Amino acid sequence: MCSPRRHPLLVPVLLCALAVLAARPTGAGDEDGGSGTALGARVARLYEDAAKATRQYEEGRREAETQRSKALEYEKRLDRQRQRIDAMHEDLGRIARAQYRSSGGLPLTAQMILADDPDELMRGQRAVSRADLSVNTAIGKSLRAEARLAADEARAQAAWQALEQRNADLAALKKKIEVKLEAARSQLEGEADASVAAGSCPGAVRLDQPDVGAGRSWVAPVETYDLSASFGSGGSRWADRHTGQDFAVPVGTPVRSVGTGRVVRVSCGGAFGMQVVVQHAGGYYTQYAHLAAVAVDQGDRVGAGQWIGQSGSTGNSTGPHLHFEVRVTPETGSALDPVPWLTQRGVPL
């Protein structure tokens, strides 16, 4: 079982993540061609795998940079340690040269006989000996410190290189998942367009639901997005003004119910393509349009953050996105600006 702990066990955690992602049955839908509801579930699974691989890759990249910085810092400290040792050696050499010059190479006994003040000479000799001992002790300590620093640097370098290799493996796995995801998205979009053209919605894709944090009454309709066409904006594609807020997301992105409610409509066809409408307390309704797949049936109860469909480009759409509306009736023509409505409920976009 993979350990959920993080530092300093990131390398084994990344190994576990690689094993888990590689073992996921991402090709399970290949046997039947990925048709029907199996394709939508497979896209959602690939979407989650790609997101997980991206998170692990980014985490590994940041940790590799930290380890690289540690290795560079250890190298700088080694350089400073070596400079101090060189300076000590130079000091010791100067002391030795001074002793040689002052004694003329005579033995200590001869120096004492010839000295004007033998006691002064002995004190000087003792001072030189103490200095000699201090320098040798300092050099010994410095050499041991240098050995420890060298070992630390080697460990930091090894950890950095291991993380770089894990990151390369994760990048390759991430690319493989994304290639599969892109192919599955294209197929899902084609099937969705065919369903909308026929005016018949396929069965609900019962997705494995995410772990929604407790206490969240309201959420954004998609987790990661770029805002595109806003409420009230003009354009040739709308009879009057844009009646919702668009979220630019790839085909197959899981779409969430923004709050607790009941599904009052699941339909295909027309300008909105494949769509879901949810009724909430207080007399409000939310609409999720241009979907590629739905994950609920009419009459279902849903919670905040529950996946109710997958984004697409069905109906009157120029590209993949989610069209999101807030209404005071389930019908068109009663829309409110969704951005301040969500902001008032603690969900700034």
mmCIF file of C-alpha atoms in Angstrom:
data_model
loop_
_atom_site.group_PDB
_atom_site.id
_atom_site.type_symbol
_atom_site.label_atom_id
_atom_site.label_comp_id
_atom_site.label_asym_id
_atom_site.label_seq_id
_atom_site.Cartn_x
_atom_site.Cartn_y
_atom_site.Cartn_z
ATOM 1 C CA MET A 1 0.000 0.000 0.000
ATOM 2 C CA CYS A 2 1.306 3.450 -0.878
ATOM 3 C CA SER A 3 2.023 5.683 2.068
ATOM 4 C CA PRO A 4 0.144 9.023 2.060
ATOM 5 C CA ARG A 5 2.958 10.701 4.004
ATOM 6 C CA ARG A 6 4.992 13.350 2.271
ATOM 7 C CA HIS A 7 8.421 14.792 3.067
ATOM 8 C CA PRO A 8 10.940 13.287 3.322
ATOM 9 C CA LEU A 9 9.374 10.269 1.617
ATOM 10 C CA LEU A 10 8.470 11.958 -1.657
ATOM 11 C CA VAL A 11 10.538 9.644 -3.858
ATOM 12 C CA PRO A 12 8.781 6.467 -2.657
ATOM 13 C CA VAL A 13 5.429 8.293 -2.823
ATOM 14 C CA LEU A 14 6.112 9.214 -6.458
ATOM 15 C CA LEU A 15 7.032 5.603 -7.141
ATOM 16 C CA CYS A 16 3.723 4.521 -5.614
ATOM 17 C CA ALA A 17 1.879 7.116 -7.712
ATOM 18 C CA LEU A 18 3.544 5.830 -10.869
ATOM 19 C CA ALA A 19 2.560 2.268 -10.009
ATOM 20 C CA VAL A 20 -1.040 3.224 -9.228
ATOM 21 C CA LEU A 21 -1.503 5.360 -12.345
ATOM 22 C CA ALA A 22 0.138 2.774 -14.573
ATOM 23 C CA ALA A 23 -2.101 0.062 -13.142
ATOM 24 C CA ARG A 24 -5.339 2.022 -13.651
ATOM 25 C CA PRO A 25 -7.556 0.280 -16.249
ATOM 26 C CA THR A 26 -7.553 3.313 -18.527
ATOM 27 C CA GLY A 27 -7.990 1.147 -21.589
ATOM 28 C CA ALA A 28 -11.023 -0.688 -20.219
ATOM 29 C CA GLY A 29 -13.321 0.899 -22.757
ATOM 30 C CA ASP A 30 -11.167 -0.142 -25.728
ATOM 31 C CA GLU A 31 -12.643 -3.616 -25.935
ATOM 32 C CA ASP A 32 -16.099 -2.356 -26.869
ATOM 33 C CA GLY A 33 -14.812 0.631 -28.809
ATOM 34 C CA GLY A 34 -15.621 2.982 -25.977
ATOM 35 C CA SER A 35 -19.235 3.310 -27.082
ATOM 36 C CA GLY A 36 -22.240 4.432 -25.074
ATOM 37 C CA THR A 37 -22.025 5.227 -21.407
ATOM 38 C CA ALA A 38 -18.729 3.314 -21.065
ATOM 39 C CA LEU A 39 -16.987 5.991 -23.135
ATOM 40 C CA GLY A 40 -18.129 8.840 -20.919
ATOM 41 C CA ALA A 41 -16.974 7.002 -17.803
ATOM 42 C CA ARG A 42 -13.646 6.261 -19.456
ATOM 43 C CA VAL A 43 -13.162 9.946 -20.348
ATOM 44 C CA ALA A 44 -13.888 10.926 -16.748
ATOM 45 C CA ARG A 45 -11.427 8.330 -15.473
ATOM 46 C CA LEU A 46 -8.729 9.480 -17.897
ATOM 47 C CA TYR A 47 -9.441 13.085 -16.911
ATOM 48 C CA GLU A 48 -8.800 12.227 -13.253
ATOM 49 C CA ASP A 49 -5.685 10.220 -14.095
ATOM 50 C CA ALA A 50 -4.279 13.102 -16.142
ATOM 51 C CA ALA A 51 -4.998 15.558 -13.333
ATOM 52 C CA LYS A 52 -3.353 13.264 -10.766
ATOM 53 C CA ALA A 53 -0.280 12.755 -12.964
ATOM 54 C CA THR A 54 -0.012 16.530 -13.413
ATOM 55 C CA ARG A 55 -0.195 17.135 -9.658
ATOM 56 C CA GLN A 56 2.436 14.471 -8.971
ATOM 57 C CA TYR A 57 4.665 15.845 -11.735
ATOM 58 C CA GLU A 58 4.475 19.393 -10.377
ATOM 59 C CA GLU A 59 5.108 18.195 -6.819
ATOM 60 C CA GLY A 60 8.099 16.168 -7.965
ATOM 61 C CA ARG A 61 9.458 19.086 -9.994
ATOM 62 C CA ARG A 62 9.288 21.405 -6.982
ATOM 63 C CA GLU A 63 10.969 18.838 -4.725
ATOM 64 C CA ALA A 64 13.694 18.225 -7.327
ATOM 65 C CA GLU A 65 14.421 21.956 -7.404
ATOM 66 C CA THR A 66 14.655 21.982 -3.600
ATOM 67 C CA GLN A 67 17.093 19.064 -3.632
ATOM 68 C CA ARG A 68 19.135 20.720 -6.361
ATOM 69 C CA SER A 69 19.352 23.915 -4.281
ATOM 70 C CA LYS A 70 20.505 21.841 -1.301
ATOM 71 C CA ALA A 71 23.244 20.222 -3.364
ATOM 72 C CA LEU A 72 24.452 23.632 -4.578
ATOM 73 C CA GLU A 73 24.444 25.013 -1.025
ATOM 74 C CA TYR A 74 26.455 22.021 0.221
ATOM 75 C CA GLU A 75 28.965 22.642 -2.562
ATOM 76 C CA LYS A 76 29.344 26.287 -1.500
ATOM 77 C CA ARG A 77 29.841 25.235 2.129
ATOM 78 C CA LEU A 78 32.487 22.719 1.032
ATOM 79 C CA ASP A 79 34.322 25.459 -0.837
ATOM 80 C CA ARG A 80 34.288 27.699 2.252
ATOM 81 C CA GLN A 81 35.502 24.789 4.431
ATOM 82 C CA ARG A 82 38.362 24.071 2.053
ATOM 83 C CA GLN A 83 39.355 27.737 2.075
ATOM 84 C CA ARG A 84 39.490 27.717 5.903
ATOM 85 C CA ILE A 85 41.680 24.584 5.874
ATOM 86 C CA ASP A 86 44.029 26.197 3.347
ATOM 87 C CA ALA A 87 44.252 29.280 5.556
ATOM 88 C CA MET A 88 45.074 27.139 8.616
ATOM 89 C CA HIS A 89 47.787 25.333 6.708
ATOM 90 C CA GLU A 90 49.239 28.683 5.666
ATOM 91 C CA ASP A 91 49.191 29.932 9.274
ATOM 92 C CA LEU A 92 50.920 26.770 10.468
ATOM 93 C CA GLY A 93 53.553 27.185 7.782
ATOM 94 C CA ARG A 94 54.241 30.760 8.854
ATOM 95 C CA ILE A 95 54.677 29.627 12.501
ATOM 96 C CA ALA A 96 57.085 26.874 11.450
ATOM 97 C CA ARG A 97 59.113 29.261 9.305
ATOM 98 C CA ALA A 98 59.262 31.808 12.121
ATOM 99 C CA GLN A 99 60.494 29.111 14.560
ATOM 100 C CA TYR A 100 63.168 28.041 12.141
ATOM 101 C CA ARG A 101 64.385 31.596 11.550
ATOM 102 C CA SER A 102 64.445 32.529 15.248
ATOM 103 C CA SER A 103 66.237 29.366 16.380
ATOM 104 C CA GLY A 104 68.629 29.118 13.490
ATOM 105 C CA GLY A 105 68.000 25.407 13.447
ATOM 106 C CA LEU A 106 69.681 24.913 16.889
ATOM 107 C CA PRO A 107 68.354 22.345 19.352
ATOM 108 C CA LEU A 108 66.208 23.721 22.174
ATOM 109 C CA THR A 109 68.980 23.003 24.786
ATOM 110 C CA ALA A 110 71.514 25.055 22.828
ATOM 111 C CA GLN A 111 69.002 27.855 22.395
ATOM 112 C CA MET A 112 68.455 27.958 26.185
ATOM 113 C CA ILE A 113 72.239 28.116 26.912
ATOM 114 C CA LEU A 114 72.731 30.927 24.428
ATOM 115 C CA ALA A 115 69.574 32.822 25.292
ATOM 116 C CA ASP A 116 69.757 36.039 27.353
ATOM 117 C CA ASP A 117 66.518 35.004 29.132
ATOM 118 C CA PRO A 118 65.946 31.211 29.114
ATOM 119 C CA ASP A 119 62.572 31.592 30.921
ATOM 120 C CA GLU A 120 61.311 33.922 28.223
ATOM 121 C CA LEU A 121 62.496 31.464 25.606
ATOM 122 C CA MET A 122 60.568 28.607 27.288
ATOM 123 C CA ARG A 123 57.411 30.678 27.495
ATOM 124 C CA GLY A 124 57.703 31.418 23.798
ATOM 125 C CA GLN A 125 58.235 27.748 23.015
ATOM 126 C CA ARG A 126 55.150 26.792 25.038
ATOM 127 C CA ALA A 127 53.089 29.448 23.234
ATOM 128 C CA VAL A 128 54.249 28.122 19.892
ATOM 129 C CA SER A 129 53.422 24.553 20.943
ATOM 130 C CA ARG A 130 49.927 25.561 22.054
ATOM 131 C CA ALA A 131 49.388 27.405 18.805
ATOM 132 C CA ASP A 132 50.644 24.377 16.881
ATOM 133 C CA LEU A 133 48.263 22.078 18.810
ATOM 134 C CA SER A 134 45.295 24.453 18.292
ATOM 135 C CA VAL A 135 45.901 24.633 14.565
ATOM 136 C CA ASN A 136 46.194 20.831 14.281
ATOM 137 C CA THR A 137 42.977 20.371 16.296
ATOM 138 C CA ALA A 138 41.141 22.909 14.151
ATOM 139 C CA ILE A 139 42.349 21.223 10.979
ATOM 140 C CA GLY A 140 41.151 17.839 12.282
ATOM 141 C CA LYS A 141 37.710 19.236 13.066
ATOM 142 C CA SER A 142 37.563 20.955 9.706
ATOM 143 C CA LEU A 143 38.486 17.783 7.848
ATOM 144 C CA ARG A 144 35.758 15.846 9.665
ATOM 145 C CA ALA A 145 33.252 18.611 8.884
ATOM 146 C CA GLU A 146 34.319 18.518 5.247
ATOM 147 C CA ALA A 147 33.729 14.757 5.155
ATOM 148 C CA ARG A 148 30.234 15.221 6.590
ATOM 149 C CA LEU A 149 29.464 17.979 4.101
ATOM 150 C CA ALA A 150 30.714 15.829 1.235
ATOM 151 C CA ALA A 151 28.422 12.990 2.359
ATOM 152 C CA ASP A 152 25.477 15.401 2.630
ATOM 153 C CA GLU A 153 26.189 16.741 -0.829
ATOM 154 C CA ALA A 154 26.358 13.222 -2.262
ATOM 155 C CA ARG A 155 22.988 12.349 -0.681
ATOM 156 C CA ALA A 156 21.409 15.585 -1.977
ATOM 157 C CA GLN A 157 22.765 14.949 -5.468
ATOM 158 C CA ALA A 158 21.495 11.350 -5.427
ATOM 159 C CA ALA A 159 18.022 12.444 -4.236
ATOM 160 C CA TRP A 160 17.895 15.158 -6.896
ATOM 161 C CA GLN A 161 18.877 12.747 -9.671
ATOM 162 C CA ALA A 162 16.337 10.167 -8.466
ATOM 163 C CA LEU A 163 13.584 12.789 -8.441
ATOM 164 C CA GLU A 164 14.570 13.974 -11.900
ATOM 165 C CA GLN A 165 14.253 10.391 -13.177
ATOM 166 C CA ARG A 166 10.875 9.936 -11.462
ATOM 167 C CA ASN A 167 9.722 13.195 -12.987
ATOM 168 C CA ALA A 168 10.787 12.050 -16.438
ATOM 169 C CA ASP A 169 8.801 8.832 -15.917
ATOM 170 C CA LEU A 170 5.783 10.820 -14.706
ATOM 171 C CA ALA A 171 6.013 13.181 -17.680
ATOM 172 C CA ALA A 172 6.014 10.228 -20.069
ATOM 173 C CA LEU A 173 3.046 8.642 -18.279
ATOM 174 C CA LYS A 174 1.197 11.981 -18.235
ATOM 175 C CA LYS A 175 1.737 12.355 -21.991
ATOM 176 C CA LYS A 176 0.472 8.815 -22.626
ATOM 177 C CA ILE A 177 -2.690 9.473 -20.588
ATOM 178 C CA GLU A 178 -3.309 12.789 -22.340
ATOM 179 C CA VAL A 179 -3.018 11.177 -25.778
ATOM 180 C CA LYS A 180 -5.621 8.570 -24.768
ATOM 181 C CA LEU A 181 -7.790 11.286 -23.243
ATOM 182 C CA GLU A 182 -7.723 13.409 -26.392
ATOM 183 C CA ALA A 183 -8.774 10.451 -28.543
ATOM 184 C CA ALA A 184 -11.569 9.511 -26.140
ATOM 185 C CA ARG A 185 -12.777 13.121 -25.958
ATOM 186 C CA SER A 186 -13.015 13.317 -29.739
ATOM 187 C CA GLN A 187 -15.041 10.112 -29.865
ATOM 188 C CA LEU A 188 -17.295 11.268 -27.017
ATOM 189 C CA GLU A 189 -17.942 14.577 -28.792
ATOM 190 C CA GLY A 190 -18.864 12.766 -32.014
ATOM 191 C CA GLU A 191 -21.338 10.505 -30.223
ATOM 192 C CA ALA A 192 -22.832 13.461 -28.343
ATOM 193 C CA ASP A 193 -23.349 15.406 -31.584
ATOM 194 C CA ALA A 194 -25.093 12.387 -33.093
ATOM 195 C CA SER A 195 -27.411 12.078 -30.080
ATOM 196 C CA VAL A 196 -28.325 15.761 -30.185
ATOM 197 C CA ALA A 197 -28.951 15.619 -33.932
ATOM 198 C CA ALA A 198 -31.330 12.715 -33.289
ATOM 199 C CA GLY A 199 -32.908 14.569 -30.366
ATOM 200 C CA SER A 200 -32.431 11.554 -28.109
ATOM 201 C CA CYS A 201 -30.258 11.620 -25.001
ATOM 202 C CA PRO A 202 -28.168 8.536 -24.239
ATOM 203 C CA GLY A 203 -28.472 6.950 -20.826
ATOM 204 C CA ALA A 204 -26.897 8.601 -17.803
ATOM 205 C CA VAL A 205 -23.171 8.003 -17.349
ATOM 206 C CA ARG A 206 -22.912 7.037 -13.669
ATOM 207 C CA LEU A 207 -19.541 8.489 -12.769
ATOM 208 C CA ASP A 208 -17.404 7.680 -9.738
ATOM 209 C CA GLN A 209 -18.096 10.732 -7.619
ATOM 210 C CA PRO A 210 -15.283 12.916 -6.214
ATOM 211 C CA ASP A 211 -14.665 13.298 -2.504
ATOM 212 C CA VAL A 212 -16.390 16.637 -1.857
ATOM 213 C CA GLY A 213 -15.247 18.411 1.305
ATOM 214 C CA ALA A 214 -17.834 18.540 4.084
ATOM 215 C CA GLY A 215 -19.496 21.855 4.844
ATOM 216 C CA ARG A 216 -19.403 23.214 1.282
ATOM 217 C CA SER A 217 -22.905 24.357 0.428
ATOM 218 C CA TRP A 218 -21.996 25.871 -2.943
ATOM 219 C CA VAL A 219 -19.212 25.290 -5.486
ATOM 220 C CA ALA A 220 -18.263 26.436 -8.985
ATOM 221 C CA PRO A 221 -19.768 24.290 -11.769
ATOM 222 C CA VAL A 222 -16.293 23.147 -12.899
ATOM 223 C CA GLU A 223 -13.118 22.874 -10.869
ATOM 224 C CA THR A 224 -10.572 24.375 -13.284
ATOM 225 C CA TYR A 225 -11.608 26.794 -16.016
ATOM 226 C CA ASP A 226 -11.172 30.035 -17.938
ATOM 227 C CA LEU A 227 -14.147 32.394 -18.042
ATOM 228 C CA SER A 228 -15.236 33.264 -21.576
ATOM 229 C CA ALA A 229 -18.536 34.863 -22.673
ATOM 230 C CA SER A 230 -20.156 36.639 -19.730
ATOM 231 C CA PHE A 231 -23.761 37.365 -18.812
ATOM 232 C CA GLY A 232 -25.339 40.114 -20.918
ATOM 233 C CA SER A 233 -22.613 40.216 -23.560
ATOM 234 C CA GLY A 234 -23.665 40.657 -27.171
ATOM 235 C CA GLY A 235 -22.907 38.506 -30.197
ATOM 236 C CA SER A 236 -24.307 37.236 -33.464
ATOM 237 C CA ARG A 237 -24.923 33.770 -32.018
ATOM 238 C CA TRP A 238 -27.559 35.004 -29.539
ATOM 239 C CA ALA A 239 -30.972 36.427 -30.432
ATOM 240 C CA ASP A 240 -30.656 39.113 -27.741
ATOM 241 C CA ARG A 241 -27.944 38.957 -25.075
ATOM 242 C CA HIS A 242 -25.941 36.122 -23.599
ATOM 243 C CA THR A 243 -28.023 34.644 -20.790
ATOM 244 C CA GLY A 244 -25.334 32.883 -18.782
ATOM 245 C CA GLN A 245 -21.662 32.594 -17.943
ATOM 246 C CA ASP A 246 -19.448 30.431 -20.135
ATOM 247 C CA PHE A 247 -16.593 28.347 -18.720
ATOM 248 C CA ALA A 248 -13.982 27.348 -21.292
ATOM 249 C CA VAL A 249 -13.039 23.738 -20.526
ATOM 250 C CA PRO A 250 -12.061 20.713 -22.665
ATOM 251 C CA VAL A 251 -14.615 18.144 -23.788
ATOM 252 C CA GLY A 252 -15.294 15.575 -21.080
ATOM 253 C CA THR A 253 -14.514 17.822 -18.128
ATOM 254 C CA PRO A 254 -16.697 16.768 -15.168
ATOM 255 C CA VAL A 255 -19.489 19.298 -14.527
ATOM 256 C CA ARG A 256 -20.703 19.737 -10.937
ATOM 257 C CA SER A 257 -24.018 20.760 -9.454
ATOM 258 C CA VAL A 258 -23.291 24.090 -7.772
ATOM 259 C CA GLY A 259 -25.553 23.210 -4.836
ATOM 260 C CA THR A 260 -27.968 20.691 -3.401
ATOM 261 C CA GLY A 261 -31.116 20.204 -5.441
ATOM 262 C CA ARG A 262 -33.244 18.026 -7.691
ATOM 263 C CA VAL A 263 -32.799 17.389 -11.412
ATOM 264 C CA VAL A 264 -35.895 18.729 -13.164
ATOM 265 C CA ARG A 265 -34.755 18.394 -16.775
ATOM 266 C CA VAL A 266 -32.391 16.305 -18.892
ATOM 267 C CA SER A 267 -32.750 16.988 -22.600
ATOM 268 C CA CYS A 268 -30.978 16.947 -25.952
ATOM 269 C CA GLY A 269 -31.435 19.050 -29.051
ATOM 270 C CA GLY A 270 -31.902 22.725 -29.799
ATOM 271 C CA ALA A 271 -29.527 25.609 -29.172
ATOM 272 C CA PHE A 272 -28.392 24.293 -25.777
ATOM 273 C CA GLY A 273 -27.601 20.813 -27.074
ATOM 274 C CA MET A 274 -27.375 18.306 -24.245
ATOM 275 C CA GLN A 275 -28.388 20.004 -20.977
ATOM 276 C CA VAL A 276 -29.316 19.477 -17.328
ATOM 277 C CA VAL A 277 -31.463 21.794 -15.172
ATOM 278 C CA VAL A 278 -31.366 21.540 -11.359
ATOM 279 C CA GLN A 279 -33.862 23.084 -8.936
ATOM 280 C CA HIS A 280 -32.474 24.520 -5.675
ATOM 281 C CA ALA A 281 -34.075 25.793 -2.483
ATOM 282 C CA GLY A 282 -35.265 29.396 -2.556
ATOM 283 C CA GLY A 283 -36.839 29.200 -5.984
ATOM 284 C CA TYR A 284 -33.633 29.124 -8.043
ATOM 285 C CA TYR A 285 -32.681 26.881 -10.960
ATOM 286 C CA THR A 286 -29.293 26.252 -12.544
ATOM 287 C CA GLN A 287 -28.731 25.129 -16.115
ATOM 288 C CA TYR A 288 -25.697 23.267 -17.508
ATOM 289 C CA ALA A 289 -25.661 23.261 -21.300
ATOM 290 C CA HIS A 290 -23.653 22.097 -24.357
ATOM 291 C CA LEU A 291 -22.767 18.858 -22.519
ATOM 292 C CA ALA A 292 -21.198 15.792 -24.114
ATOM 293 C CA ALA A 293 -22.705 13.388 -21.563
ATOM 294 C CA VAL A 294 -25.063 13.462 -18.602
ATOM 295 C CA ALA A 295 -24.535 11.620 -15.325
ATOM 296 C CA VAL A 296 -28.020 12.022 -13.835
ATOM 297 C CA ASP A 297 -31.624 11.295 -14.696
ATOM 298 C CA GLN A 298 -34.635 13.524 -14.275
ATOM 299 C CA GLY A 299 -35.875 13.380 -10.683
ATOM 300 C CA ASP A 300 -32.459 12.566 -9.150
ATOM 301 C CA ARG A 301 -31.398 14.342 -5.965
ATOM 302 C CA VAL A 302 -27.924 15.849 -6.205
ATOM 303 C CA GLY A 303 -25.518 17.398 -3.710
ATOM 304 C CA ALA A 304 -23.142 20.357 -3.980
ATOM 305 C CA GLY A 305 -20.114 19.272 -6.007
ATOM 306 C CA GLN A 306 -21.731 16.100 -7.368
ATOM 307 C CA TRP A 307 -20.817 15.351 -10.975
ATOM 308 C CA ILE A 308 -23.937 15.660 -13.100
ATOM 309 C CA GLY A 309 -22.415 15.578 -16.581
ATOM 310 C CA GLN A 310 -19.417 16.193 -18.793
ATOM 311 C CA SER A 311 -18.724 19.332 -20.791
ATOM 312 C CA GLY A 312 -18.891 19.341 -24.563
ATOM 313 C CA SER A 313 -19.776 21.487 -27.550
ATOM 314 C CA THR A 314 -23.259 20.298 -28.512
ATOM 315 C CA GLY A 315 -25.941 22.609 -29.843
ATOM 316 C CA ASN A 316 -25.253 26.230 -30.775
ATOM 317 C CA SER A 317 -21.595 26.238 -29.770
ATOM 318 C CA THR A 318 -18.355 27.354 -31.403
ATOM 319 C CA GLY A 319 -16.098 25.244 -29.215
ATOM 320 C CA PRO A 320 -15.878 23.178 -26.038
ATOM 321 C CA HIS A 321 -17.277 24.992 -23.001
ATOM 322 C CA LEU A 322 -19.922 24.861 -20.302
ATOM 323 C CA HIS A 323 -22.803 27.306 -20.557
ATOM 324 C CA PHE A 324 -24.047 27.931 -17.003
ATOM 325 C CA GLU A 325 -27.220 29.823 -16.104
ATOM 326 C CA VAL A 326 -29.045 30.797 -12.922
ATOM 327 C CA ARG A 327 -32.813 31.256 -13.341
ATOM 328 C CA VAL A 328 -35.916 31.930 -11.272
ATOM 329 C CA THR A 329 -37.908 29.446 -13.394
ATOM 330 C CA PRO A 330 -36.794 26.263 -15.179
ATOM 331 C CA GLU A 331 -37.393 27.961 -18.524
ATOM 332 C CA THR A 332 -35.285 30.378 -20.570
ATOM 333 C CA GLY A 333 -35.987 34.087 -20.239
ATOM 334 C CA SER A 334 -35.668 34.275 -16.430
ATOM 335 C CA ALA A 335 -31.883 34.269 -16.123
ATOM 336 C CA LEU A 336 -29.861 36.182 -13.512
ATOM 337 C CA ASP A 337 -26.172 37.084 -13.675
ATOM 338 C CA PRO A 338 -24.505 33.917 -12.276
ATOM 339 C CA VAL A 339 -21.274 35.600 -11.137
ATOM 340 C CA PRO A 340 -22.665 37.808 -8.339
ATOM 341 C CA TRP A 341 -25.192 35.081 -7.503
ATOM 342 C CA LEU A 342 -22.380 32.603 -6.819
ATOM 343 C CA THR A 343 -20.238 35.253 -5.113
ATOM 344 C CA GLN A 344 -23.039 35.909 -2.635
ATOM 345 C CA ARG A 345 -22.898 32.202 -1.798
ATOM 346 C CA GLY A 346 -19.170 32.191 -1.140
ATOM 347 C CA VAL A 347 -18.022 31.122 -4.616
ATOM 348 C CA PRO A 348 -16.069 33.946 -6.297
ATOM 349 C CA LEU A 349 -15.163 33.167 -9.907
#
